[in-house]
Every structure is written in C-alpha cells, then in structure tokens.
C-alpha cells in the first residue's frame, strides 16, 4: 500500500503542485482513509520527501540505463531528455519552484543529489564526445558539466522562463541545442542538425 500511495502522491504533486495537493485530496483520489496514509507517512512533509526521492531514484536509474548503452553522445542527451520529460509529466505545475518555496530543505537535498548524478553523466558524455571527434578537444570538461547543471536548474525557474512564453518541452529543446552548439565540432554539428530536423518532422 505504501508504494501505491507514493506513486499516486508523486503523480498528483507533479500535475497539481506540492502546495496544492492535500492529504484529503490524496485520500479521496485513492478511495482510502487519511488514517491509512498516516499509517505509512507521519505527515505531508514526509510524504513530499519520499515522493521526490522516489522519483529521483527512478529517473537516475533510467539515466544510468541509457548511459550504459554508450550511444552516440549527442543522441544520448536527447534520449535522456525524452526519458526525464516523460517521468516529470512535462512539469505542468512548476513543481521545482513549489518545492523550493515550501519545502526548502527537501529541495536542497534533491538539488545536491541531482548535481552528483548530472556531473558524472555529463562529464562522461563530454569525454566520449571528444574521443569521437564530435565535441571540441579544448573543452574544460569540469566547466561544461557545471554550466550545464546550472542552466538545467535555471530553466525550471518560471519567473525567468514563464510557461506561457516558454512551454516546458520547447524550453528543454532550446536549452539542449544551446548547450550542444557550444561544444560540437563540424562533424558533431551534422549529427545535431539531423536529430533536430528529424524531431521537427
């Protein structure tokens, strides 16, 4: 039952926001009593914490799986983006902003964990891209991985990038293209252009 509550809560939080969803909403949605929820989660903060970590580990595991396939590094980044967007339900409710505002400690913990995962993933991606001659040789890998993380966090700030001007899926595409155009070689640019063109068909 705990797993079911966690999955439904995560789904509601992503679609409606961490602040908006109450324990009553969750109980009604699942057709169970609040008492049943409290038997597994002592309060809403605990539920939010476990939901965010549940989603984080699910996505991290998926990213590890994609990385293990050792695809072309440019294709790999697009595969990861697609996978993450699928699990975040296109982030209709700016969950990252709500988490930061109403549950700052959970947000900080999550961000630290995201940083660790993304650093390893992006550094590996850049190293392989350089080896294959599709990323520039003179890149500072540590700088590229940090600036990528910084940008990935910043585009989730809807005050900077309001959803009505920058729909989430489009914004992710803009960001990924911006990142890649800065690091590809002419050989890499051909691969990038073909991926962008095939995504627009």
Coordinates of C-alpha atoms in Angstrom, one line a residue:
X1 CA 0.0 0.0 0.0
X2 CA 2.9 2.4 0.8
X3 CA 4.2 2.0 -2.8
X4 CA 0.7 2.8 -4.2
X5 CA 0.3 5.9 -2.0
X6 CA 3.8 7.0 -3.1
X7 CA 3.0 6.6 -6.8
X8 CA -0.3 8.4 -6.6
X9 CA 1.1 11.2 -4.5
X10 CA 4.0 11.7 -6.9
X11 CA 1.6 11.8 -9.8
X12 CA -0.6 14.4 -8.1
X13 CA 2.3 16.5 -6.9
X14 CA 3.7 16.7 -10.5
X15 CA 0.3 17.6 -12.0
X16 CA -1.1 19.9 -9.4
X17 CA 1.9 21.1 -7.3
X18 CA 3.3 20.2 -3.9
X19 CA 1.5 23.0 -2.2
X20 CA -1.9 22.4 -3.8
X21 CA -2.4 18.7 -3.0
X22 CA -3.7 18.0 0.5
X23 CA -3.8 14.7 2.3
X24 CA -7.6 14.8 1.9
X25 CA -7.1 15.1 -1.9
X26 CA -4.9 12.1 -1.9
X27 CA -7.2 10.0 0.2
X28 CA -10.2 10.9 -2.0
X29 CA -8.3 10.2 -5.1
X30 CA -7.3 6.8 -3.9
X31 CA -10.6 5.9 -2.2
X32 CA -8.9 5.3 1.2
X33 CA -8.9 7.0 4.5
X34 CA -6.4 9.6 5.7
X35 CA -5.7 7.3 8.6
X36 CA -4.3 4.7 6.1
X37 CA -2.0 7.4 4.6
X38 CA -0.8 8.5 8.1
X39 CA 0.0 4.8 8.9
X40 CA 2.7 5.0 6.3
X41 CA 3.7 8.7 6.3
X42 CA 3.7 10.6 9.6
X43 CA 2.9 14.0 7.8
X44 CA 2.7 15.7 4.5
X45 CA 6.4 16.8 4.6
X46 CA 7.5 13.2 5.0
X47 CA 5.3 12.2 2.0
X48 CA 6.7 15.0 -0.1
X49 CA 10.3 14.0 0.8
X50 CA 9.7 10.3 0.0
X51 CA 7.9 11.2 -3.2
X52 CA 10.7 13.4 -4.5
X53 CA 13.3 10.8 -3.6
X54 CA 11.2 8.0 -5.2
X55 CA 11.1 10.0 -8.4
X56 CA 14.7 11.0 -8.2
X57 CA 15.9 7.3 -7.9
X58 CA 13.5 6.2 -10.7
X59 CA 14.9 8.9 -13.1
X60 CA 18.6 8.3 -12.0
X61 CA 18.2 4.6 -12.7
X62 CA 16.7 5.3 -16.1
X63 CA 19.6 7.7 -16.9
X64 CA 22.1 5.1 -15.8
X65 CA 20.5 2.6 -18.2
X66 CA 20.6 5.0 -21.1
X67 CA 24.2 5.9 -20.4
X68 CA 25.2 2.2 -20.2
X69 CA 24.1 1.8 -23.8
X70 CA 27.0 4.0 -24.8
X71 CA 25.1 5.6 -27.7
X72 CA 26.4 8.5 -29.7
X73 CA 26.8 11.2 -27.0
X74 CA 24.5 13.7 -28.8
X75 CA 21.8 11.1 -29.3
X76 CA 22.3 10.1 -25.7
X77 CA 21.5 13.6 -24.4
X78 CA 18.3 13.6 -26.4
X79 CA 17.3 10.2 -25.2
X80 CA 17.8 11.3 -21.6
X81 CA 15.8 14.5 -22.1
X82 CA 12.9 12.4 -23.6
X83 CA 13.0 10.0 -20.7
X84 CA 13.1 12.7 -18.0
X85 CA 10.3 14.7 -19.6
X86 CA 8.1 11.5 -19.7
X87 CA 8.6 10.9 -16.0
X88 CA 8.1 14.6 -15.0
X89 CA 4.8 14.8 -16.9
X90 CA 6.1 17.9 -18.6
X91 CA 6.1 19.6 -15.2
X92 CA 2.7 21.3 -15.6
X93 CA 2.7 22.8 -12.1
X94 CA 6.3 24.1 -11.8
X95 CA 7.0 21.5 -9.1
X96 CA 10.6 22.5 -8.7
X97 CA 9.6 26.1 -7.8
X98 CA 7.0 25.0 -5.3
X99 CA 9.4 22.5 -3.7
X100 CA 12.0 25.3 -3.3
X101 CA 9.4 27.7 -1.8
X102 CA 7.5 25.5 0.5
X103 CA 10.0 22.7 1.3
X104 CA 13.4 24.3 1.0
X105 CA 15.3 21.6 2.9
X106 CA 13.9 18.8 0.7
X107 CA 14.7 21.0 -2.3
X108 CA 18.4 21.5 -1.2
X109 CA 18.8 17.7 -0.6
X110 CA 17.3 16.9 -4.0
X111 CA 19.5 19.5 -5.8
X112 CA 22.7 18.1 -4.2
X113 CA 21.7 14.6 -5.4
X114 CA 20.8 15.9 -8.9
X115 CA 24.2 17.6 -9.1
X116 CA 26.1 14.4 -8.3
X117 CA 24.2 12.4 -10.9
X118 CA 24.4 15.1 -13.6
X119 CA 28.1 15.8 -13.0
X120 CA 29.0 12.1 -13.6
X121 CA 26.7 11.8 -16.5
X122 CA 27.7 15.0 -18.3
X123 CA 31.4 14.5 -17.8
X124 CA 31.2 11.0 -19.2
X125 CA 29.2 12.3 -22.1
X126 CA 31.7 15.1 -22.9
X127 CA 34.7 12.8 -22.6
X128 CA 33.2 10.3 -25.1
X129 CA 32.2 13.2 -27.4
X130 CA 35.8 14.5 -27.5
X131 CA 37.1 11.0 -28.1
X132 CA 34.7 10.5 -31.1
X133 CA 35.7 13.9 -32.5
X134 CA 32.1 15.3 -32.3
X135 CA 32.9 17.7 -29.3
X136 CA 35.7 20.2 -29.4
X137 CA 39.1 19.0 -28.0
X138 CA 39.8 22.1 -26.0
X139 CA 36.8 22.0 -23.7
X140 CA 37.2 22.4 -20.0
X141 CA 35.0 19.3 -19.0
X142 CA 34.5 20.5 -15.4
X143 CA 33.3 23.9 -16.6
X144 CA 31.0 22.4 -19.2
X145 CA 29.4 20.0 -16.7
X146 CA 28.8 22.7 -14.1
X147 CA 27.4 25.3 -16.6
X148 CA 25.1 22.6 -18.0
X149 CA 23.8 21.8 -14.5
X150 CA 23.4 25.5 -13.7
X151 CA 21.4 26.0 -16.9
X152 CA 19.2 22.9 -16.3
X153 CA 18.3 24.3 -12.9
X154 CA 17.7 27.9 -14.1
X155 CA 15.3 27.0 -16.9
X156 CA 13.0 25.5 -14.2
X157 CA 12.6 28.9 -12.7
X158 CA 9.3 30.0 -14.2
X159 CA 9.8 33.6 -13.2
X160 CA 12.8 33.7 -15.6
X161 CA 11.1 31.5 -18.2
X162 CA 7.3 31.8 -17.9
X163 CA 5.4 28.8 -19.2
X164 CA 3.1 30.8 -21.4
X165 CA 6.2 32.2 -23.3
X166 CA 8.4 29.1 -23.0
X167 CA 6.4 25.8 -23.0
X168 CA 8.4 23.2 -21.0
X169 CA 9.1 20.8 -23.9
X170 CA 10.2 23.6 -26.2
X171 CA 12.4 25.1 -23.4
X172 CA 14.2 21.8 -22.9
X173 CA 14.8 21.6 -26.7
X174 CA 16.2 25.2 -26.8
X175 CA 18.4 24.5 -23.8
X176 CA 19.8 21.3 -25.2
X177 CA 20.5 22.8 -28.6
X178 CA 22.2 25.8 -27.0
X179 CA 24.4 23.5 -24.9
X180 CA 25.4 21.3 -27.8
X181 CA 26.0 24.1 -30.4
X182 CA 28.6 25.5 -28.0
X183 CA 30.6 22.3 -27.8
X184 CA 30.3 20.4 -31.1
X185 CA 32.8 20.1 -33.9
X186 CA 31.7 20.4 -37.5
X187 CA 31.3 16.6 -37.5
X188 CA 29.1 16.8 -34.4
X189 CA 27.1 19.7 -35.9
X190 CA 26.0 17.4 -38.7
X191 CA 24.7 14.8 -36.2
X192 CA 23.0 17.5 -34.2
X193 CA 21.3 19.1 -37.2
X194 CA 20.0 15.7 -38.4
X195 CA 18.5 15.0 -34.9
X196 CA 16.8 18.4 -34.8
X197 CA 15.5 18.0 -38.3
X198 CA 14.1 14.5 -37.6
X199 CA 12.5 15.8 -34.3
X200 CA 10.6 18.5 -36.3
X201 CA 9.2 16.1 -38.9

